CSV table of C-alpha atoms in Angstrom, one decimal:
chain,number,residue,atom,x,y,z
S,16,MET,CA,-11.0,12.5,11.4
S,17,PRO,CA,-10.1,12.2,7.7
S,18,ILE,CA,-9.4,8.5,6.4
S,19,ALA,CA,-6.1,7.5,5.0
S,20,TYR,CA,-5.4,4.7,3.0
S,21,ILE,CA,-2.3,3.0,3.3
S,22,ALA,CA,-1.0,0.3,0.7
S,23,LEU,CA,1.5,-1.9,3.2
S,24,GLY,CA,4.2,-4.8,0.9
S,25,SER,CA,6.8,-7.2,1.8
S,26,ASN,CA,8.6,-9.8,-0.6
S,27,LEU,CA,11.7,-9.9,1.9
S,28,ASP,CA,11.9,-11.6,5.3
S,29,SER,CA,12.5,-8.9,8.4
S,30,GLN,CA,13.8,-9.1,12.4
S,31,GLN,CA,9.8,-9.1,12.7
S,32,GLY,CA,9.4,-12.7,11.3
S,33,ASN,CA,8.2,-13.4,7.4
S,34,ARG,CA,6.3,-11.5,5.2
S,35,ALA,CA,3.1,-11.2,7.0
S,36,GLU,CA,4.6,-10.9,10.6
S,37,THR,CA,6.0,-8.0,9.0
S,38,ILE,CA,3.2,-5.9,7.3
S,39,SER,CA,1.3,-7.3,11.0
S,40,ALA,CA,4.3,-5.4,12.7
S,41,ALA,CA,3.7,-2.7,10.4
S,42,CYS,CA,-0.3,-1.9,10.8
S,43,ASP,CA,0.5,-2.7,14.6
S,44,ARG,CA,3.0,0.9,14.6
S,45,ILE,CA,0.6,2.6,12.2
S,46,GLY,CA,-2.1,1.7,14.5
S,47,ARG,CA,-0.5,4.0,16.8
S,48,LEU,CA,-0.6,7.1,14.3
S,49,GLY,CA,-4.7,7.0,14.7
S,50,ARG,CA,-7.1,4.6,15.1
S,51,VAL,CA,-7.0,1.5,11.8
S,52,THR,CA,-10.4,1.4,10.5
S,53,ALA,CA,-10.2,-1.3,8.5
S,54,ARG,CA,-7.6,-4.0,6.6
S,55,SER,CA,-7.6,-6.1,4.0
S,56,SER,CA,-6.8,-9.3,2.6
S,57,LEU,CA,-2.9,-10.4,2.3
S,58,TYR,CA,-2.5,-10.8,-1.2
S,59,GLU,CA,0.1,-12.6,-3.1
S,60,THR,CA,1.2,-10.6,-6.0
S,61,GLU,CA,3.9,-10.4,-8.8
S,62,PRO,CA,7.4,-8.3,-8.9
S,63,VAL,CA,6.2,-5.1,-10.6
S,64,GLY,CA,9.4,-3.4,-12.5
S,65,TYR,CA,11.7,-5.2,-11.5
S,66,HIS,CA,10.7,-8.9,-12.2
S,67,ASP,CA,13.9,-10.3,-10.6
S,68,GLN,CA,12.5,-11.4,-7.2
S,69,PRO,CA,10.8,-13.1,-5.4
S,70,ALA,CA,6.2,-12.2,-5.0
S,71,PHE,CA,5.6,-9.8,-2.7
S,72,LEU,CA,2.5,-9.7,0.4
S,73,ASN,CA,0.5,-6.2,-0.3
S,74,ALA,CA,-2.5,-5.1,1.9
S,75,VAL,CA,-3.9,-1.9,2.2
S,76,LEU,CA,-5.7,-0.6,5.6
S,77,ALA,CA,-7.7,3.0,6.7
S,78,LEU,CA,-6.4,4.9,8.9
S,79,GLU,CA,-8.1,7.1,10.9
S,80,THR,CA,-5.7,9.9,11.7
S,81,LYS,CA,-5.5,13.6,13.1
S,82,LEU,CA,-2.0,13.8,11.5
S,83,GLU,CA,-1.7,16.1,7.8
S,84,PRO,CA,-0.7,14.4,5.2
S,85,LEU,CA,3.4,15.1,5.1
S,86,PRO,CA,3.9,13.9,8.7
S,87,LEU,CA,1.8,10.9,7.9
S,88,LEU,CA,3.8,10.1,5.2
S,89,GLN,CA,7.8,11.0,7.4
S,90,ALA,CA,5.9,8.5,10.2
S,91,LEU,CA,5.4,6.2,7.7
S,92,LEU,CA,9.0,6.1,6.5
S,93,SER,CA,10.2,6.0,10.2
S,94,ILE,CA,8.1,2.8,10.0
S,95,GLU,CA,9.6,1.5,7.3
S,96,ARG,CA,13.2,2.3,8.6
S,97,GLU,CA,12.7,0.5,12.2
S,98,LEU,CA,11.5,-2.4,9.8
S,99,GLY,CA,14.3,-2.7,8.4
S,100,ARG,CA,13.6,-0.7,4.7
S,101,ASP,CA,16.9,1.7,4.0
S,102,ARG,CA,15.5,3.2,0.5
S,103,SER,CA,19.2,4.8,0.0
S,104,GLN,CA,20.2,1.0,-0.5
S,105,GLY,CA,19.4,-1.3,-3.4
S,106,VAL,CA,17.5,-1.2,-6.9
S,107,PRO,CA,14.6,0.8,-7.5
S,108,LYS,CA,11.6,-0.9,-7.3
S,109,GLY,CA,13.6,-4.4,-5.9
S,110,PRO,CA,13.3,-6.5,-3.1
S,111,ARG,CA,12.2,-5.0,0.5
S,112,THR,CA,11.5,-5.5,3.9
S,113,LEU,CA,8.7,-2.9,4.0
S,114,ASP,CA,6.7,-0.8,1.7
S,115,LEU,CA,4.5,1.7,2.4
S,116,ASP,CA,3.2,3.6,0.3
S,117,LEU,CA,0.1,6.8,1.7
S,118,LEU,CA,-2.3,6.5,-1.0
S,119,LEU,CA,-5.0,8.9,-0.4
S,120,LEU,CA,-5.9,10.9,2.9
S,121,GLY,CA,-9.4,11.8,2.9
S,122,ASP,CA,-9.9,14.6,0.0
S,123,ALA,CA,-6.5,15.7,-0.5
S,124,ILE,CA,-4.7,17.0,-3.6
S,125,VAL,CA,-0.9,17.8,-3.0
S,126,ALA,CA,1.3,17.9,-5.9
S,127,GLY,CA,5.0,18.9,-3.7
S,128,GLU,CA,8.6,17.3,-4.1
S,129,GLU,CA,7.6,15.2,-1.0
S,130,LEU,CA,4.2,13.4,-1.2
S,131,THR,CA,1.7,13.5,-3.9
S,132,LEU,CA,-1.1,12.7,-3.0
S,133,PRO,CA,-3.6,11.1,-4.4
S,134,HIS,CA,-0.6,8.7,-5.3
S,135,PRO,CA,0.6,8.9,-8.7
S,136,ALA,CA,0.4,5.4,-9.4
S,137,LEU,CA,-2.5,4.2,-7.8
S,138,THR,CA,-5.3,4.0,-10.8
S,139,GLN,CA,-2.4,1.9,-12.4
S,140,ARG,CA,-1.5,-0.8,-10.1
S,141,ARG,CA,-3.5,-4.0,-9.6
S,142,PHE,CA,-1.7,-5.3,-6.9
S,143,VAL,CA,-3.0,-2.0,-4.7
S,144,LEU,CA,-6.6,-1.9,-6.5
S,145,ALA,CA,-7.0,-5.0,-5.6
S,146,PRO,CA,-7.2,-4.9,-1.7
S,147,LEU,CA,-8.5,-1.2,-1.3
S,148,ALA,CA,-11.1,-2.0,-4.0
S,149,GLN,CA,-12.3,-4.9,-1.4
S,150,ILE,CA,-12.0,-2.6,1.9
S,151,ALA,CA,-13.8,0.7,0.0
S,152,PRO,CA,-15.0,0.6,-3.2
S,153,GLN,CA,-17.2,3.1,-2.7
S,154,LEU,CA,-14.3,5.5,-2.1
S,155,ARG,CA,-13.6,8.1,-4.7
S,156,HIS,CA,-10.3,9.6,-6.2
S,157,PRO,CA,-10.4,13.1,-5.8
S,158,GLN,CA,-9.4,14.0,-9.2
S,159,LEU,CA,-10.9,11.5,-11.3
S,160,LYS,CA,-14.4,11.1,-9.5
S,161,GLN,CA,-14.0,7.4,-10.2
S,162,THR,CA,-14.6,5.1,-7.1
S,163,VAL,CA,-12.1,2.9,-6.6
S,164,ALA,CA,-14.5,-0.2,-8.1
S,165,ASP,CA,-14.8,1.3,-11.5
S,166,LEU,CA,-11.0,1.9,-11.4
S,167,LEU,CA,-10.2,-1.8,-11.3
S,168,ALA,CA,-12.3,-2.8,-13.3
S,169,LEU,CA,-10.7,-0.3,-16.0
S,170,LEU,CA,-7.4,-2.2,-15.6
S,171,PRO,CA,-6.4,-4.4,-18.2
S,172,ASN,CA,-5.9,-7.6,-18.2
S,173,GLU,CA,-2.5,-7.9,-19.0
S,174,GLY,CA,1.2,-7.1,-18.5
S,175,GLU,CA,1.5,-6.8,-14.6
S,176,ASN,CA,-1.9,-6.0,-14.8
S,177,ARG,CA,-3.3,-9.7,-15.2
S,178,VAL,CA,-5.7,-10.5,-12.5
S,179,SER,CA,-3.7,-13.6,-11.7
S,180,SER,CA,-0.9,-11.6,-11.0
S,181,VAL,CA,-2.7,-10.7,-7.9
S,182,ARG,CA,-4.0,-13.6,-5.4
S,183,ARG,CA,-6.2,-12.8,-2.3
S,184,LEU,CA,-4.7,-14.4,0.4
S,185,GLU,CA,-6.8,-16.7,3.5
S,186,GLN,CA,-4.4,-16.0,5.8
S,187,HIS,CA,-4.9,-13.2,8.0
S,188,TRP,CA,-2.5,-10.6,9.7
C-alpha cells in the first residue's frame, strides 16, 4: 500500500482542547483512513505569510492507505471541518484550529484544480520539511528525485526559513 505523508498544524484551541490535543485528535481520525506508521515530534513554529497570529504547532505523519489522492484529500478536509476549521472564513494563511496538507502519496504526481501532488510548497517550508525529515529523511521527492534530508539542507537559513523559527518539542502527542 502506498504511504501518504500528511502535515498537521494548529495555532488555535479547538473543542478538542489546546493545539497539541487538536493535532492528536486529528491523528486519531486520520488513523481511520488507513494505518499510521510514523509520527514526527511536535514542532513549534513561527507563522509564515501572515505574521500577526499565535505560533503554530506542526507535525507530519505517515499513513499507509488504500485511498486514492483526491478521496484522501477530501477526507482530510472533512477532518478539518470536524475539528472546527472553516476554510471559507478568516484570513488566508491566518489563525486556524487545524490545517491538514497532503504532502505526498507514494510516487503520485497530480496536477488538478483541487489537488497538486507533491504539495507545491513542500520544498519551500522548513516547518514541513523538518518534521518530515525526522520520520522519512531518505524519502525521495517524486519529481525532483532529491531526498527530504537534502531538500531540508538546501533551505536558506533566513527569513521565514530560519532554523530558529522551527523548534522541536519534547512533548508527545
